[in-house]
CSV table of N, CA and C in Angstrom, one decimal:
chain,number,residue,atom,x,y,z
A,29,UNK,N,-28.0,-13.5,-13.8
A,29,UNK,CA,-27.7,-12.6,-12.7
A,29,UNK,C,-27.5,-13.4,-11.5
A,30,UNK,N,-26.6,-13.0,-10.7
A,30,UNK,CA,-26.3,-13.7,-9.4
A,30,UNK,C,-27.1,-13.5,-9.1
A,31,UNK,N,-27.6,-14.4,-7.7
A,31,UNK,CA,-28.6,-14.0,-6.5
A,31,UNK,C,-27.9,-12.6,-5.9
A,32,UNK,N,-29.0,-12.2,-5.6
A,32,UNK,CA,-28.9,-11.0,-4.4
A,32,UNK,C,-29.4,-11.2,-3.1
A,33,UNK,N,-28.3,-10.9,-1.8
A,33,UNK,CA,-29.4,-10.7,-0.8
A,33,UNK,C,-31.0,-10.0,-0.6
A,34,UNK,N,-31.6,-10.9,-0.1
A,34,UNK,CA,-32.7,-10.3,-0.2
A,34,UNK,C,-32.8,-9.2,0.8
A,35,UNK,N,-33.9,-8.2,0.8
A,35,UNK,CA,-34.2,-7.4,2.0
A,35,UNK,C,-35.5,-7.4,2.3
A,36,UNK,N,-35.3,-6.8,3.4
A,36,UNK,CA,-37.1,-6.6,3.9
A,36,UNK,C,-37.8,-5.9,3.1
A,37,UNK,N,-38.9,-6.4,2.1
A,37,UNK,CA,-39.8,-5.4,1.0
A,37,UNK,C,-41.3,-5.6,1.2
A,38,UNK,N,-41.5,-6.5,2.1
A,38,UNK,CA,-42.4,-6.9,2.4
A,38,UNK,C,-43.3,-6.2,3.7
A,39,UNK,N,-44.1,-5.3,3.4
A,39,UNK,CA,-45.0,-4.6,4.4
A,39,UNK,C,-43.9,-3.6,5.0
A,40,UNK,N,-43.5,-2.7,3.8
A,40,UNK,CA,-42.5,-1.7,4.9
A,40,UNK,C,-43.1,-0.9,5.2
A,41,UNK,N,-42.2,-0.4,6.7
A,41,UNK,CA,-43.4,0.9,7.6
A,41,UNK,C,-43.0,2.1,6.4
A,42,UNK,N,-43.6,3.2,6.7
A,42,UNK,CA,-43.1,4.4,5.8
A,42,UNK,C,-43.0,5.1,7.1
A,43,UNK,N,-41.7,5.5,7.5
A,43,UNK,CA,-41.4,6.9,8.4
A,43,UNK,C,-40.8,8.1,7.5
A,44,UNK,N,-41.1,9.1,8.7
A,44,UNK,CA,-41.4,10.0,8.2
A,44,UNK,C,-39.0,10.7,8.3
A,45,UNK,N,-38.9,11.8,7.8
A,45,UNK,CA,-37.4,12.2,7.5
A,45,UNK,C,-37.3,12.3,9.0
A,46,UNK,N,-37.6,12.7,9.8
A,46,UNK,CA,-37.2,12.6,11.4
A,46,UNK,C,-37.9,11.7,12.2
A,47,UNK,N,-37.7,11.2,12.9
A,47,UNK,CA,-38.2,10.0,13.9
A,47,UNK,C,-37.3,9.6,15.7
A,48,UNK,N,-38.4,9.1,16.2
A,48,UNK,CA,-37.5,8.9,17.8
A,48,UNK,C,-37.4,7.1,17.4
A,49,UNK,N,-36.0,7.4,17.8
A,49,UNK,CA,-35.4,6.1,17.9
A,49,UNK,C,-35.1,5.2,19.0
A,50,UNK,N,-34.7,4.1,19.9
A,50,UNK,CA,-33.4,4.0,20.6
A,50,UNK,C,-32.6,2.7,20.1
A,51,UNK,N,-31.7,3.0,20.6
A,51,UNK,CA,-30.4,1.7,20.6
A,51,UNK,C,-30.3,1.5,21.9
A,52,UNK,N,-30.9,-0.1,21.6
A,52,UNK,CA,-30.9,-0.9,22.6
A,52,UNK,C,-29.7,-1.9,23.3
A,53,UNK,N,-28.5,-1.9,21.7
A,53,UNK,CA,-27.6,-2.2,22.5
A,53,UNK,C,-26.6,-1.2,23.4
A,54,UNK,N,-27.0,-0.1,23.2
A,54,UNK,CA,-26.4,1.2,23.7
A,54,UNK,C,-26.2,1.8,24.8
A,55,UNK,N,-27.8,0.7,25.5
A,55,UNK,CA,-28.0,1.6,26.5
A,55,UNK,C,-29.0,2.7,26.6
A,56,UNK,N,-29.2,3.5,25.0
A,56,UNK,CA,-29.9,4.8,25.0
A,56,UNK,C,-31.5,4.0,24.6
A,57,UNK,N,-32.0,4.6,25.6
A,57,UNK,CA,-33.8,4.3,24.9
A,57,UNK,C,-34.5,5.4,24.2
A,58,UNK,N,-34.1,6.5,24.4
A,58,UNK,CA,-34.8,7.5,23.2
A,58,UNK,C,-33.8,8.7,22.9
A,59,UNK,N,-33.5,8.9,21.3
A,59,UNK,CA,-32.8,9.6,20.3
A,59,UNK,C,-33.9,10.0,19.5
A,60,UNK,N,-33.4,11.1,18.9
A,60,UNK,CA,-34.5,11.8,18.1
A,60,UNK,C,-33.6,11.3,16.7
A,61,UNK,N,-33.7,11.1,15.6
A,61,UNK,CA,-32.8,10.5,14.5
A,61,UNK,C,-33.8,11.2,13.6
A,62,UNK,N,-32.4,11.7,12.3
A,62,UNK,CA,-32.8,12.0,11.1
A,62,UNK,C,-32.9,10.9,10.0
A,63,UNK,N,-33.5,10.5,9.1
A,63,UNK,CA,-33.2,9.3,8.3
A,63,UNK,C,-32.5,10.1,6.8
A,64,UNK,N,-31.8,9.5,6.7
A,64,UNK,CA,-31.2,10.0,5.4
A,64,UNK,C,-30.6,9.0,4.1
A,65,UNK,N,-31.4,9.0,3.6
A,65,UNK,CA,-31.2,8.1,2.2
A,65,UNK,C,-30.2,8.4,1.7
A,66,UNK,N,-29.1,9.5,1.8
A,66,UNK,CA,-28.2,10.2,1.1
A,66,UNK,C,-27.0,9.3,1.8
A,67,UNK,N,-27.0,8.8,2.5
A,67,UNK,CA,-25.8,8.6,3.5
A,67,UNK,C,-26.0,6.8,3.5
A,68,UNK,N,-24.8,6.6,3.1
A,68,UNK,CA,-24.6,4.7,2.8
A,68,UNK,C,-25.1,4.1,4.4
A,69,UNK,N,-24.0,4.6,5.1
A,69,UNK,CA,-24.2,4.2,6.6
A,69,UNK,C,-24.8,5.0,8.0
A,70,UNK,N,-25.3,4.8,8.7
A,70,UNK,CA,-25.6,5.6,9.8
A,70,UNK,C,-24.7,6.0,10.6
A,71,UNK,N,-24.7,7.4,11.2
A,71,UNK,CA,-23.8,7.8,12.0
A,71,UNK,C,-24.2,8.1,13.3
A,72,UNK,N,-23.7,8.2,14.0
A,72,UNK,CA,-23.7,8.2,15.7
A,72,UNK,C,-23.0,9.6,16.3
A,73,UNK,N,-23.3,10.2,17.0
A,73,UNK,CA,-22.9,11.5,17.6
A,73,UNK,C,-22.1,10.7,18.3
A,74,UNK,N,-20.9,10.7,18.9
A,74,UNK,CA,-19.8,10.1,19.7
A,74,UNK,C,-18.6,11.3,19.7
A,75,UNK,N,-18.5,11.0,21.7
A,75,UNK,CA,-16.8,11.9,21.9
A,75,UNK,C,-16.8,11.1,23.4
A,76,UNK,N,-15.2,11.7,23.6
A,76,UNK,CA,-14.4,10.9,24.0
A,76,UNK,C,-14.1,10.0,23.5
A,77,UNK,N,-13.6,9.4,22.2
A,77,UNK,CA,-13.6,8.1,22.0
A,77,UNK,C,-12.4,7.8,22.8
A,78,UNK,N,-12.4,6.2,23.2
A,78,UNK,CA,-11.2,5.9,23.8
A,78,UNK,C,-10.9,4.3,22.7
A,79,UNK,N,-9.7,4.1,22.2
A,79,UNK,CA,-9.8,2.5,21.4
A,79,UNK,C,-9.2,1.9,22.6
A,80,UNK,N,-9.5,0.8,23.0
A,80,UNK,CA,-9.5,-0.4,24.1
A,80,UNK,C,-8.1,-1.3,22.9
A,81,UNK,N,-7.7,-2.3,24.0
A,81,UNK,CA,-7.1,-3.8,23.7
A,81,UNK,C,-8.4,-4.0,22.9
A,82,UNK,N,-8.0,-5.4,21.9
A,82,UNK,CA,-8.9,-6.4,21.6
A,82,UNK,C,-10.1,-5.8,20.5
A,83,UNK,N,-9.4,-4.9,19.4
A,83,UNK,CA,-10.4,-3.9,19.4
A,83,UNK,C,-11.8,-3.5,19.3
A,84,UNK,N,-11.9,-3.0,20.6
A,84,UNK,CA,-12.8,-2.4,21.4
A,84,UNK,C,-12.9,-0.7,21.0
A,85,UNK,N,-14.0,-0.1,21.9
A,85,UNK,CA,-14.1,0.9,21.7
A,85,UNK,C,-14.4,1.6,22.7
A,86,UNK,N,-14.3,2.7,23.5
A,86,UNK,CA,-15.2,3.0,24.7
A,86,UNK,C,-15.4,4.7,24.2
A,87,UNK,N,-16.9,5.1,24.2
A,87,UNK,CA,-17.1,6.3,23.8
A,87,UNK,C,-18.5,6.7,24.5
A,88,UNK,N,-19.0,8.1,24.4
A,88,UNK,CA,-20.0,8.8,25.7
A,88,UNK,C,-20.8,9.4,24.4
A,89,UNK,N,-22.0,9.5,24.7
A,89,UNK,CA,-23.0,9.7,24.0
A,89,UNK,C,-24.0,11.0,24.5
A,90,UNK,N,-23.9,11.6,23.7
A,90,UNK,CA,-25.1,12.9,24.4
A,90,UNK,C,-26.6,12.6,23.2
A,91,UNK,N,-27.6,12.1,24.4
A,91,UNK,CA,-28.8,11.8,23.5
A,91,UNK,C,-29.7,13.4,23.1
A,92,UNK,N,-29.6,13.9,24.0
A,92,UNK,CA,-30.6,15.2,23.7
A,92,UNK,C,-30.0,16.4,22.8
A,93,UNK,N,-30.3,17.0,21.7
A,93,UNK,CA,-30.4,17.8,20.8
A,93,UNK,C,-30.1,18.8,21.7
A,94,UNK,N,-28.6,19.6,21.3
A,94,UNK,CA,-29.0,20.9,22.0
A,94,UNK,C,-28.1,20.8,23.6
A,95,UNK,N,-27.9,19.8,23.7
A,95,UNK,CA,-27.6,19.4,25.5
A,95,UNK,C,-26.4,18.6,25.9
A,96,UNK,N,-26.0,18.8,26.8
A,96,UNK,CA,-24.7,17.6,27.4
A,96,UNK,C,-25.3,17.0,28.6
A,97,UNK,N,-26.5,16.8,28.8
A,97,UNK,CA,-27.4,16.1,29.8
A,97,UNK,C,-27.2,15.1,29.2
A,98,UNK,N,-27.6,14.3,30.2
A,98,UNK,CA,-27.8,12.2,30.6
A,98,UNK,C,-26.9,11.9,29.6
A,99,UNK,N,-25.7,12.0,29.5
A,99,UNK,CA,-24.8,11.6,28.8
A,99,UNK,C,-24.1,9.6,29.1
A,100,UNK,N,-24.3,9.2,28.0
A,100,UNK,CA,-24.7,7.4,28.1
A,100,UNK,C,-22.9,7.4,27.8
A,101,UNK,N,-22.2,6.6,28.9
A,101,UNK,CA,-20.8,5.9,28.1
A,101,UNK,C,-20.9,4.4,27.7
A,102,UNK,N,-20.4,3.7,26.8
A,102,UNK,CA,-20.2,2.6,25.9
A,102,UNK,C,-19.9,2.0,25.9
A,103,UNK,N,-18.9,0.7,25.5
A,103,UNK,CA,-18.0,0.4,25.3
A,103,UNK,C,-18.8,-1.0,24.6
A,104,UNK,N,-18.4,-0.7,23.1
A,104,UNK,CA,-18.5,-2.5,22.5
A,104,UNK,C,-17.4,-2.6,21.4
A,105,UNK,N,-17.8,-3.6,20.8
A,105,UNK,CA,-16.7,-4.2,19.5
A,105,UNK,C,-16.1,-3.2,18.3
A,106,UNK,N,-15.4,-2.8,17.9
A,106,UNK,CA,-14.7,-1.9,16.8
A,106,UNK,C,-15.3,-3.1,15.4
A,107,UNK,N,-15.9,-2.9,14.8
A,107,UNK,CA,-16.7,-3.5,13.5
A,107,UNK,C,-15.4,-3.5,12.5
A,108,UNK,N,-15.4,-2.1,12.0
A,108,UNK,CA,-14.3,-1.4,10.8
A,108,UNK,C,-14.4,-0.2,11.1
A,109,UNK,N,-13.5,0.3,10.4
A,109,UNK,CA,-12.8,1.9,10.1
A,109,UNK,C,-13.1,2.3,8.7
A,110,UNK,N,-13.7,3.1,8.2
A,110,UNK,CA,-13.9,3.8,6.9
A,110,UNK,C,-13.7,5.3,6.8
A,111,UNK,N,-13.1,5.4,5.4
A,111,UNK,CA,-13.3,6.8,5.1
A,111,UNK,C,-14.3,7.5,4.8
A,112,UNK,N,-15.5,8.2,5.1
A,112,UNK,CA,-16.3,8.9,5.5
A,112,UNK,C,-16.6,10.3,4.5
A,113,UNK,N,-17.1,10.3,4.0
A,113,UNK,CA,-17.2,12.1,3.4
A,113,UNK,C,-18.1,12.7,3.9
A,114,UNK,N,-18.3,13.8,4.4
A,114,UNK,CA,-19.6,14.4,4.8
A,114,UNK,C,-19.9,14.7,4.1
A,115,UNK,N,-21.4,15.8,4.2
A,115,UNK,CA,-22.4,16.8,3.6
A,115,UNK,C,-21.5,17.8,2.3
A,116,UNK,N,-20.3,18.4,3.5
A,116,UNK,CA,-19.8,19.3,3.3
A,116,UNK,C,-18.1,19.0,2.3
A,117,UNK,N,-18.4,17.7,2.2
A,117,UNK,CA,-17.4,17.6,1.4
A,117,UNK,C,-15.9,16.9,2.2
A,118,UNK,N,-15.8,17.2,3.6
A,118,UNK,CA,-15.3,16.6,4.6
A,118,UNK,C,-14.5,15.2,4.5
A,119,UNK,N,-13.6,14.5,4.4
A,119,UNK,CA,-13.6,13.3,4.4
A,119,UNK,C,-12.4,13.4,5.8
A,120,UNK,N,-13.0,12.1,6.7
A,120,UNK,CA,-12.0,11.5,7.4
A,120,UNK,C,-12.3,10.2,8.0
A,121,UNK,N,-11.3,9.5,8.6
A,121,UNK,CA,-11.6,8.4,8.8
A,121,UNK,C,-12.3,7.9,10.3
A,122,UNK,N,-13.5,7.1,9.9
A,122,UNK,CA,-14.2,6.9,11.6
A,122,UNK,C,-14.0,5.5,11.8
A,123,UNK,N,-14.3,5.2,13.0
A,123,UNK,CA,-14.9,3.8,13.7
A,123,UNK,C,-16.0,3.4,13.3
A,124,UNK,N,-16.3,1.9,13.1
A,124,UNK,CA,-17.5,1.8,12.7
A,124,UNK,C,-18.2,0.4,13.7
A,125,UNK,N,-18.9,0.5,14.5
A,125,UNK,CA,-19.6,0.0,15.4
A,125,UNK,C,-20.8,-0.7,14.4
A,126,UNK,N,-21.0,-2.1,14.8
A,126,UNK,CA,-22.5,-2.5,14.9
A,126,UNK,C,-23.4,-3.0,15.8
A,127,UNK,N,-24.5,-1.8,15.7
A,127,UNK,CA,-25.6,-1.8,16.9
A,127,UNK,C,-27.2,-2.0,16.4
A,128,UNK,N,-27.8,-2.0,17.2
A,128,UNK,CA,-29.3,-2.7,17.0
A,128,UNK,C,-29.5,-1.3,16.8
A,129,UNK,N,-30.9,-0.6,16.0
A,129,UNK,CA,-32.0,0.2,15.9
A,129,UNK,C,-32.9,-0.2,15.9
A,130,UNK,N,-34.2,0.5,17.0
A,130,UNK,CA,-35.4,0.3,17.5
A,130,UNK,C,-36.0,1.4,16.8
A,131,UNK,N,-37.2,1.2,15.6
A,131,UNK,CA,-37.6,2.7,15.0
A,131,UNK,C,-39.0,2.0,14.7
A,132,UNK,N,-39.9,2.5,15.0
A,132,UNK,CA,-41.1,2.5,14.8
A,132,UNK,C,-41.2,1.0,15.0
A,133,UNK,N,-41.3,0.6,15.8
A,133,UNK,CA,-41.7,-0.8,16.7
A,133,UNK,C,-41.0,-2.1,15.7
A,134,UNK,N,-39.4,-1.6,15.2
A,134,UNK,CA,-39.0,-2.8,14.3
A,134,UNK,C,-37.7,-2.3,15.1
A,135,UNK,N,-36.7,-3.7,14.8
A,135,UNK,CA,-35.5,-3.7,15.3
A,135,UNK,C,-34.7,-4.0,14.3
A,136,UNK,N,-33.7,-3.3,13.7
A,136,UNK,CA,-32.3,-3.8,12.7
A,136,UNK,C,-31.2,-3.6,13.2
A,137,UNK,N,-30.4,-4.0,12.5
A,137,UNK,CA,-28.7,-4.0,12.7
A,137,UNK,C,-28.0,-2.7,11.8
A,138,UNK,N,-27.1,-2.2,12.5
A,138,UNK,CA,-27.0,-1.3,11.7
A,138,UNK,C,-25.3,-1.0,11.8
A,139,UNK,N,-24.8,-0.8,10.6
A,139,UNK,CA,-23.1,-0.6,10.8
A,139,UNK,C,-23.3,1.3,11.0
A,140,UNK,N,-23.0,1.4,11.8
A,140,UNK,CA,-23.2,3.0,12.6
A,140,UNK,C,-21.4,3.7,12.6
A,141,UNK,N,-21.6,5.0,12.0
A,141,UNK,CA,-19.8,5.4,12.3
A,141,UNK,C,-19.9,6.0,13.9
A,142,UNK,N,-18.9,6.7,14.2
A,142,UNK,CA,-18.8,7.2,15.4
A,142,UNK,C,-17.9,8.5,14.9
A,143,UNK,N,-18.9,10.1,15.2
A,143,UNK,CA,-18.3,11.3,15.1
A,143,UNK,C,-18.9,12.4,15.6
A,144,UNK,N,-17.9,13.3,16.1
A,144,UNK,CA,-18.9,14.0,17.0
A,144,UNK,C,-19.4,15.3,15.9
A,145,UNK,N,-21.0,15.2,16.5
A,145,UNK,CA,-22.4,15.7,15.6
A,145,UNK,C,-22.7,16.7,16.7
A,146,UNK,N,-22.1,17.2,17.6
A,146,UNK,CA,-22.5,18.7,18.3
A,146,UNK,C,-22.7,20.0,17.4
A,147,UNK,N,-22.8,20.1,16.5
A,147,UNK,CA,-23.1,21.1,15.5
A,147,UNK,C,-23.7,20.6,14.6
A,148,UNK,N,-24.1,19.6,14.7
A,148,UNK,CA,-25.5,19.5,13.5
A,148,UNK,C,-26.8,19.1,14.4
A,149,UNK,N,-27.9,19.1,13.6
A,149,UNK,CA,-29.4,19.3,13.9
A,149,UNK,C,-29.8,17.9,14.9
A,150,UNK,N,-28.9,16.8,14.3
A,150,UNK,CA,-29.4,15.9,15.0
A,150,UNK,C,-28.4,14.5,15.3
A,151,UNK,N,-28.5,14.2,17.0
A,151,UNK,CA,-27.3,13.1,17.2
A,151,UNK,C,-26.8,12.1,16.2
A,152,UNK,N,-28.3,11.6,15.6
A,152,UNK,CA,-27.7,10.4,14.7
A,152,UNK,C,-28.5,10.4,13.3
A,153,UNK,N,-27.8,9.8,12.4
A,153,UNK,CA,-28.7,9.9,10.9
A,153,UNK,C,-28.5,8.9,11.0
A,154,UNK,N,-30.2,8.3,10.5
A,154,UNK,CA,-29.9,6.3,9.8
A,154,UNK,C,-29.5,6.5,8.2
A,155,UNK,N,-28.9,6.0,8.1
A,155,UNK,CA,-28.7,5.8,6.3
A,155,UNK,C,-29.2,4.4,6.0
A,156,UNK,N,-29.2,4.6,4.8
A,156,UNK,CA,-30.1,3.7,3.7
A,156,UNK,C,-29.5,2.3,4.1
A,157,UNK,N,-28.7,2.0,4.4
A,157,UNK,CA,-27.9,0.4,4.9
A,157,UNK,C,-29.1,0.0,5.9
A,158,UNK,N,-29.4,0.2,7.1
A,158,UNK,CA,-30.3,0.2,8.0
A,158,UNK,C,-32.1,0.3,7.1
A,159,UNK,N,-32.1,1.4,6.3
A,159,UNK,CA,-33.7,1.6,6.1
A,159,UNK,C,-33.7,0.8,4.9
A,160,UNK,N,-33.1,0.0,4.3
A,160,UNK,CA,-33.2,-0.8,3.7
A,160,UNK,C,-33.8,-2.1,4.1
A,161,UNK,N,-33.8,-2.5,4.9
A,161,UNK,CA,-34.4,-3.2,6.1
A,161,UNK,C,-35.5,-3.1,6.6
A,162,UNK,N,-36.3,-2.5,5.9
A,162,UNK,CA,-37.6,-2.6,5.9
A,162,UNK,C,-38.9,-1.1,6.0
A,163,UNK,N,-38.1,0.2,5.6
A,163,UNK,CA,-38.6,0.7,6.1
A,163,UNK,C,-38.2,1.3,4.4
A,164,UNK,N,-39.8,2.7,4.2
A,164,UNK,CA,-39.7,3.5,3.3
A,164,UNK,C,-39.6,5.0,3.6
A,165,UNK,N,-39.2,6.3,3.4
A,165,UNK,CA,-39.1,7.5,3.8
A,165,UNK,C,-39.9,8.7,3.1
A,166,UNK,N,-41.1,9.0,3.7
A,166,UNK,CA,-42.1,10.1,3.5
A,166,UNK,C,-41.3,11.2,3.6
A,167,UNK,N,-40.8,12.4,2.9
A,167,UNK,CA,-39.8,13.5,3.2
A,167,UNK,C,-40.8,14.4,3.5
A,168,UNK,N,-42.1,14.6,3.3
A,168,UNK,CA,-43.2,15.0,4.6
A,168,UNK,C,-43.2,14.7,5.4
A,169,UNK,N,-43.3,13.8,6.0
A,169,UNK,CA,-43.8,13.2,7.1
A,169,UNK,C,-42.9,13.7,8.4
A,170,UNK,N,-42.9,13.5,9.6
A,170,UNK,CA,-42.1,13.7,10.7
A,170,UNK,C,-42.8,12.6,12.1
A,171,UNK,N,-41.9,12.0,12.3
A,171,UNK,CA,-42.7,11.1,13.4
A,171,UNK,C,-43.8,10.4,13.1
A,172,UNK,N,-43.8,9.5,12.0
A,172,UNK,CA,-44.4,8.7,11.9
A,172,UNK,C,-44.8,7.2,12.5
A,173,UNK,N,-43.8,6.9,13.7
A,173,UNK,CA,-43.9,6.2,14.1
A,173,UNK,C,-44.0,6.6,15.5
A,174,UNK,N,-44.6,7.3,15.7
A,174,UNK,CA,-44.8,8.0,16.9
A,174,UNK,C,-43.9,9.0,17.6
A,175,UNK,N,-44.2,9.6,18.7
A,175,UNK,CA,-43.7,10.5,19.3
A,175,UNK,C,-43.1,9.7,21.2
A,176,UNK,N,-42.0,10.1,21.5
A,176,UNK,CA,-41.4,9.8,22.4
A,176,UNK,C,-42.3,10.2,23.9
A,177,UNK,N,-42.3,10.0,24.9
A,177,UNK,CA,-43.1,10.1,25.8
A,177,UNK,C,-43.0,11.7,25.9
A,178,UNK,N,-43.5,12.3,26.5
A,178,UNK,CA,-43.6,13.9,27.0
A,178,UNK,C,-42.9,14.3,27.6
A,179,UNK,N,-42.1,14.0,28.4
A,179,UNK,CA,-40.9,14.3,29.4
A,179,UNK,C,-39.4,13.9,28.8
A,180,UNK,N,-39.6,12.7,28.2
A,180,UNK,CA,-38.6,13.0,27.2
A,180,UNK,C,-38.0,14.0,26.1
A,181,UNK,N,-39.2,14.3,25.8
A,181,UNK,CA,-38.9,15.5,24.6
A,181,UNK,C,-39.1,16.5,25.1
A,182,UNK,N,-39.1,17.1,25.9
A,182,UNK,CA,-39.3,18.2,27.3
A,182,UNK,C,-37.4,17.9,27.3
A,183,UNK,N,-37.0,16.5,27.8
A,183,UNK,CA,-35.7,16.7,28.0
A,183,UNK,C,-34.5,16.8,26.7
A,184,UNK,N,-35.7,16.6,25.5
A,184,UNK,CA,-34.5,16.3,24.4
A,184,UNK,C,-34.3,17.7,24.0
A,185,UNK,N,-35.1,19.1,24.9
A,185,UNK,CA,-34.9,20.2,24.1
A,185,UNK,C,-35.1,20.9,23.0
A,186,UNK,N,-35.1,20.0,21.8
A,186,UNK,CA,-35.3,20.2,20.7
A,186,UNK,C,-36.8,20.7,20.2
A,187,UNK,N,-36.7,20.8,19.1
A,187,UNK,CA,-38.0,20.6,18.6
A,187,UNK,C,-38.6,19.6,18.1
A,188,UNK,N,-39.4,19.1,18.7
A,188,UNK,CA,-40.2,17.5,19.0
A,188,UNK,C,-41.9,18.2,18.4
């Protein structure tokens, strides 16, 4: 058998199916994120996208559930483009950005799409690409790696 890359298996956290996140290359310091093992790659709530020269990307981010408050704009490197299927069976094609994830006091890389998630539950899902990296998923659990400060989740709206 070939070698395989190895992954992080060593002392993984176990978070719970929802968690507060941020992307620190982003700009955003707290997202509420759903983790979803169902989904290869992570997605990103993203609109306006704009594609730049040099391919670039410039796009505006709404972190709060529910809200078009403190809305973060962007701009970094275009990664790749993939075809995408959603939940619902949906297929189209996104941008695909790579950004840091900060989730329960660990940092990964993460190939993230860009689409806008204003009708679903939550700005961003980590998929298994990312939680493979060191992390395991309690489908009890919720906020396992803690809870976001008080005034944040006051502003995230949601249910925190």
């Amino acid at each position: 058998m070939a070698d395989r890359p190895k992954t992080a298996r060593r002392d993984p956290f176990v978070a719970g199916w929802r968690e507060w996140a941020g992307l620190p290359d982003l700009g955003i310091g707290w997202i509420k994120v759903k983790l979803d093992t169902g989904a290869r790659s992570s997605a990103l709530h993203a609109f306006d996208l704009v594609e730049l020269p040099g391919d670039r990307v410039r796009f505006s981010v709404h972190p709060w559930q529910d809200s078009d408050a403190d809305a973060t704009t962007v701009e970094c490197d275009i990664h790749d483009r993939r075809v995408v299927r959603s939940s619902s069976g949906h297929t189209e094609e996104r941008i695909v950005v790579r950004t840091a994830i900060a989730l329960a006091g660990r940092t990964v890389l993460a190939e993230t799409t860009l689409s806008n998630r204003d009708q679903m539950g939550f700005r961003m899902l980590v998929g298994r690409e990312a939680l493979r990296q060191g992390f395991l998923v309690d489908p009890a659990g919720s906020f396992l790696g803690g809870r976001a400060p008080r005034e944040i989740r006051r502003r995230n709206r949601g249910r925190s």
